[in-house]
Short mmCIF file of C-alpha atoms in Angstrom, two decimals:
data_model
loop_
_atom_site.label_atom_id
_atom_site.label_comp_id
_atom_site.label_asym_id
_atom_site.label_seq_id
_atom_site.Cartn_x
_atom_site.Cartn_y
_atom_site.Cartn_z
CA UNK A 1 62.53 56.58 68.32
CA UNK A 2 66.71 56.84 67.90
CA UNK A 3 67.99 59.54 69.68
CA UNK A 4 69.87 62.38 68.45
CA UNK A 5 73.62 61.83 68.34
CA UNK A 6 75.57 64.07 70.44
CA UNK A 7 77.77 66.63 68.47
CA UNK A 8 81.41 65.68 68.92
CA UNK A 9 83.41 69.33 69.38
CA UNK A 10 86.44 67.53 66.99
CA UNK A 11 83.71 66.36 64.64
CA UNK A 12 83.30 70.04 64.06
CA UNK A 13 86.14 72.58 62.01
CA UNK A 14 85.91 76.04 63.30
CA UNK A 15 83.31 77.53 61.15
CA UNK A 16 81.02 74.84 61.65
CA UNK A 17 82.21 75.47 65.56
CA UNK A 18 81.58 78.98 65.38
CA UNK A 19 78.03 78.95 64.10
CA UNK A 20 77.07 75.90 66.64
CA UNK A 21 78.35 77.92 69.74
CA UNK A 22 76.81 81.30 67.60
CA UNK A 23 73.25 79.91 68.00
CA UNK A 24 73.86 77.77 71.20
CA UNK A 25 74.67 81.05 73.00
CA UNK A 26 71.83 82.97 71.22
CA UNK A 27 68.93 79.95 72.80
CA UNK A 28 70.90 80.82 76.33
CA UNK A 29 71.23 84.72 76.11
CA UNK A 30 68.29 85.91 73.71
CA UNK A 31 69.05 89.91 74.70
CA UNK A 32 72.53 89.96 74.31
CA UNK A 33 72.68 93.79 75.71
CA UNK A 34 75.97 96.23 76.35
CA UNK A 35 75.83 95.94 80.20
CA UNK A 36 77.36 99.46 80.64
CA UNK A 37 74.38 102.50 81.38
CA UNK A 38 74.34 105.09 78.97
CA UNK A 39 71.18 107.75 77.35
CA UNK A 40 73.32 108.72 74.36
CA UNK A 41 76.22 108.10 72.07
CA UNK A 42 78.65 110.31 73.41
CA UNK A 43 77.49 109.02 77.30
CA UNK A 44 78.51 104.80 75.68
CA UNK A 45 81.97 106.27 74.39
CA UNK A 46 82.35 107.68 77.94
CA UNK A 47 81.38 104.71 79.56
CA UNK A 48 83.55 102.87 77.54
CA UNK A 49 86.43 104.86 78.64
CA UNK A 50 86.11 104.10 81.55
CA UNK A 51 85.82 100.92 81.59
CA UNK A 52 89.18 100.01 80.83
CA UNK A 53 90.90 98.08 83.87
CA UNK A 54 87.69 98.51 85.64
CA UNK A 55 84.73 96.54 86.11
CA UNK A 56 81.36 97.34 83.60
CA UNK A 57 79.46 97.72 87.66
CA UNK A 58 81.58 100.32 88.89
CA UNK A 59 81.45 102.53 86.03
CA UNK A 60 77.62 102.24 86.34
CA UNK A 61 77.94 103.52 89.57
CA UNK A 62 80.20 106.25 88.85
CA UNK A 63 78.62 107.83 85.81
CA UNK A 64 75.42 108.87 87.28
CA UNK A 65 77.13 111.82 88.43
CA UNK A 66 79.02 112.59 85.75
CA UNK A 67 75.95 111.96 83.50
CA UNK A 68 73.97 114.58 85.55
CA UNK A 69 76.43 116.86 85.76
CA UNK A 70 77.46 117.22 81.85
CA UNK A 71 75.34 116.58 80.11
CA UNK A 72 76.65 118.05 76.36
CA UNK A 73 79.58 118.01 74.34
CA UNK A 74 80.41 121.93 75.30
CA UNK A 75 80.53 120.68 78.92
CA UNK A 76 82.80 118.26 78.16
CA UNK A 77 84.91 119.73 76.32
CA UNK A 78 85.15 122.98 78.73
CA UNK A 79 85.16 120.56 81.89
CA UNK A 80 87.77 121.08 84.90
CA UNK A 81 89.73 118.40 84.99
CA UNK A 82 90.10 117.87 87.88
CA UNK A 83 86.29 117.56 88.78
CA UNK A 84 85.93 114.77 86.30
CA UNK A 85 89.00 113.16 87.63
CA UNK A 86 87.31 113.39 91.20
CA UNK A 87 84.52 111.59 90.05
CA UNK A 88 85.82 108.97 88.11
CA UNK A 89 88.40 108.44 90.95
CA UNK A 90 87.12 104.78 92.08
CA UNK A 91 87.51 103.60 87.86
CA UNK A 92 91.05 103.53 88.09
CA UNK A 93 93.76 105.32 85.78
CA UNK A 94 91.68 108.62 86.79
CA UNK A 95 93.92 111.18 85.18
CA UNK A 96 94.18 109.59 81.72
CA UNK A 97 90.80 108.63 81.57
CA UNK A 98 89.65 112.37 82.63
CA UNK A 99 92.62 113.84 80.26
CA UNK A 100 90.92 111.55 77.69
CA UNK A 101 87.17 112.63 78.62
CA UNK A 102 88.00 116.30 77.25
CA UNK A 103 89.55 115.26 74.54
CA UNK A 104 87.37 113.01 73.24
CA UNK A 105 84.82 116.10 73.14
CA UNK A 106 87.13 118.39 72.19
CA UNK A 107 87.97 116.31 69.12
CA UNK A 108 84.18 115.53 68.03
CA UNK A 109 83.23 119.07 68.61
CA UNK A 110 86.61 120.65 65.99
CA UNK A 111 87.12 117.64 63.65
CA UNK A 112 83.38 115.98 63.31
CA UNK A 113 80.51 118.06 63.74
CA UNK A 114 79.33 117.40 67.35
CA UNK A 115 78.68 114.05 66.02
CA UNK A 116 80.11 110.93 67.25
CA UNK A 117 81.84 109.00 64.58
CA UNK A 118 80.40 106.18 63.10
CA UNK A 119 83.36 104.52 62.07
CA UNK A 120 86.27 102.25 63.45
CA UNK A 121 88.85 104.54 61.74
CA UNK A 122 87.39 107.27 62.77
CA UNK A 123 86.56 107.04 66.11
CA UNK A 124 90.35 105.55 66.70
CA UNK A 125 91.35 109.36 66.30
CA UNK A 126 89.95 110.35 69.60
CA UNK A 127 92.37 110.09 72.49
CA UNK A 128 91.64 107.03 74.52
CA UNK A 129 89.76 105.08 71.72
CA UNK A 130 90.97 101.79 70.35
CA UNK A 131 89.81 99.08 68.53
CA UNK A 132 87.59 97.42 71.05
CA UNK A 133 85.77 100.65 72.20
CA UNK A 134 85.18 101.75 68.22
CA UNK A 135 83.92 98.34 67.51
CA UNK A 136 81.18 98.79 70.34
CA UNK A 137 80.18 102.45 69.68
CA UNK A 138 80.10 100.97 65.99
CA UNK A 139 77.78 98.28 66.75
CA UNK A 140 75.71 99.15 69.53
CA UNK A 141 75.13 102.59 68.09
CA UNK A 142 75.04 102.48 64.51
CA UNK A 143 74.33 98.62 63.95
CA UNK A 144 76.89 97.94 61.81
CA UNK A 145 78.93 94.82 61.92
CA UNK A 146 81.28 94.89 64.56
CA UNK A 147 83.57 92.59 66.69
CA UNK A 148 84.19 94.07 69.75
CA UNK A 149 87.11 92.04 71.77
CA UNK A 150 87.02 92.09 74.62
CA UNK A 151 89.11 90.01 77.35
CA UNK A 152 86.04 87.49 77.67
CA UNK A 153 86.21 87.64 73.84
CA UNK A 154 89.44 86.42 74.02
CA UNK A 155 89.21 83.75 76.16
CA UNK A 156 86.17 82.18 75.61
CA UNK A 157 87.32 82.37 71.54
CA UNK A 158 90.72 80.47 72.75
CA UNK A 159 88.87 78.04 75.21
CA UNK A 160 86.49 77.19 71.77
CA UNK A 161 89.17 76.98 69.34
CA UNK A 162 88.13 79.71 67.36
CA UNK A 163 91.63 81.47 67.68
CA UNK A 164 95.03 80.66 68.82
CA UNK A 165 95.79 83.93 69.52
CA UNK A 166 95.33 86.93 72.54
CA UNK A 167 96.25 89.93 70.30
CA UNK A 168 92.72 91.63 70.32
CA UNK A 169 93.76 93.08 66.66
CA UNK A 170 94.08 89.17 65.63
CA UNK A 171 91.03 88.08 67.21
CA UNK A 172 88.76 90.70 65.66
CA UNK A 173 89.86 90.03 62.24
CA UNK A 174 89.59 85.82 62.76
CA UNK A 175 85.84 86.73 64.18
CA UNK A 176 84.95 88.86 61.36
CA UNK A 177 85.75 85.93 59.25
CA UNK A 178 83.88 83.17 61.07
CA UNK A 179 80.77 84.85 62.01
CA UNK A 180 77.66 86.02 59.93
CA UNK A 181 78.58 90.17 59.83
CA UNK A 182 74.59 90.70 61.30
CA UNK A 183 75.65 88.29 64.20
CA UNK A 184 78.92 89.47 65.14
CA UNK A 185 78.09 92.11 67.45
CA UNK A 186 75.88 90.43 69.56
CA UNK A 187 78.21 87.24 69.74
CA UNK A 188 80.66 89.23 71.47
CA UNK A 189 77.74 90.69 73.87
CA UNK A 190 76.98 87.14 75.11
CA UNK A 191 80.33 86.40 74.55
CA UNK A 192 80.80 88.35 78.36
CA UNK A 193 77.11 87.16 79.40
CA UNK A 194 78.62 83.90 78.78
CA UNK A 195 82.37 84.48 80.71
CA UNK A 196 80.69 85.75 83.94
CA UNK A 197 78.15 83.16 84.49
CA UNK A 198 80.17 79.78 83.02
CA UNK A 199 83.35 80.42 81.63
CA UNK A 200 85.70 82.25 83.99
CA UNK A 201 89.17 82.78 84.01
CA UNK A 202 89.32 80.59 87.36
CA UNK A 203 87.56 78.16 87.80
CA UNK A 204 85.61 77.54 85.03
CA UNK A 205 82.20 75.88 85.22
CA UNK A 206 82.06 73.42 82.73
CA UNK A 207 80.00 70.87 84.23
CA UNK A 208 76.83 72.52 84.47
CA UNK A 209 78.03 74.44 80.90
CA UNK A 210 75.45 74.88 78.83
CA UNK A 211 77.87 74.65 75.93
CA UNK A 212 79.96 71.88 76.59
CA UNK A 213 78.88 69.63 74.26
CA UNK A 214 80.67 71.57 71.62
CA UNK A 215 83.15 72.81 73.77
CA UNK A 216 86.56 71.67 73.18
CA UNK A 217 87.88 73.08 76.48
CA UNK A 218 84.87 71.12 78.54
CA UNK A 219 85.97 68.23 76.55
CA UNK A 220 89.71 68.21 77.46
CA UNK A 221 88.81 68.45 80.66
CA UNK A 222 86.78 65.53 81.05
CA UNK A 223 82.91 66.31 80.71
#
C-alpha cells in the first residue's frame, strides 16, 4: 500500500497553510478554552485587564479576591481605589489597571445599560480596552467571530508565514481573512495552547512539534 506523501510547507500558499495548521491544531487541542478564570462577562473583561504584561496564572491567583469581594457593577464602579490597587498589586501596572477597573464599570453602568458590550467598537470605549481584549470578550462571550491577537498570535502567525507583520491591528485583519469566521476564535485559543507547550519565544521545540510538517519555521531550521 503507497504511503501518504508528506505535505511540503512551500508546497502550500498561505490559505491552504492556514487551514492545514487550522485543523492540525484543532486534532492536538480539541477544547481550545480562554485560560483566564472568570463566572461572568464583566469578571473576563476584568481578567483581561489585567492580564496585560502579566502572566494568564497570576491573574488567576489574584482575582479570587477581587471576585469575592465585588461582585457587581455598583461595586465596581463605587470601589476605593486604592483597595483594588492593593489587590491587584502582584499583576503589574497596578494603578492604571485599578484606575481602569472603575472606569470600565463606570462606563457600562452611564453609557450601556449595565451590560457589557458586545461589540469591538464598542467595548474599545472603555478605558483600558483595546483590540485584543474586545476581540476576546467578543468571542468568548457572545460567539461571534473574533481574532483575538495576542503575542503568541503573533508569533506563531510569523513563525507559519501567515503574516509578515507584529502590528496586532495588521495581524487581526490578515487572520480574519485567512480563517473560516466560526474558526477564528478558537484558532487564536490554541494559538497560546500551542506557544506554551511547542512554540516558544526561546527555544522553540520543533523537533518533537506536532506541526512541523507544515511548518515553515521547523523546516528552515532543519527538521
Amino acid at each position: 500500500m503507497p504511503t501518504k506523501e508528506k505535505i511540503k510547507p512551500a508546497a502550500l500558499s498561505a490559505p491552504e497553510r492556514a487551514i492545514a495548521i487550522m485543523n492540525a491544531l484543532k486534532d492536538v487541542y480539541p477544547d481550545a478554552l480562554c485560560s483566564l478564570e472568570s463566572d461572568n462577562p464583566f469578571e473576563l473583561l476584568v481578567a483581561t485587564r489585567l492580564s496585560a504584561q502579566c502572566t494568564d496564572a497570576r491573574v488567576n491567583l489574584v482575582t479570587p479576591e477581587l471576585f469575592s469581594r465585588y461582585r457587581t457593577l455598583e461595586d465596581y464602579a463605587s470601589a476605593d481605589v486604592a483597595d483594588i490597587e492593593r489587590i491587584i498589586h502582584s499583576c503589574g501596572f497596578f494603578r492604571q489597571k485599578a484606575k481602569d477597573i472603575i472606569g470600565m464599570a463606570q462606563g457600562i453602568l452611564s453609557r450601556f445599560g449595565g451590560r457589557v458590550p458586545d461589540t469591538v467598537e464598542e467595548l474599545t470605549t472603555l478605558p483600558g480596552v483595546g483590540r485584543k481584549t474586545a476581540n476576546l470578550i467578543v468571542g468568548d462571550v457572545y460567539g461571534k467571530p473574533a481574532v483575538v491577537t495576542d503575542t503568541h498570535v503573533i508569533r506563531l502567525c510569523g513563525r507559519w508565514e501567515l503574516t509578515d507583520t507584529r502590528d496586532p491591528v495588521k495581524v487581526e485583519k490578515r487572520l480574519r481573512a485567512l480563517l473560516p469566521p466560526e474558526e477564528s476564535n478558537n484558532f487564536c485559543h490554541r494559538c497560546v495552547l500551542h506557544g506554551r507547550a511547542y512554540c516558544r519565544a526561546q527555544n522553540p521545540n520543533c523537533a518533537d512539534c506536532p506541526l512541523r510538517e507544515i511548518c515553515p519555521f521547523a523546516k528552515k531550521n532543519g527538521f
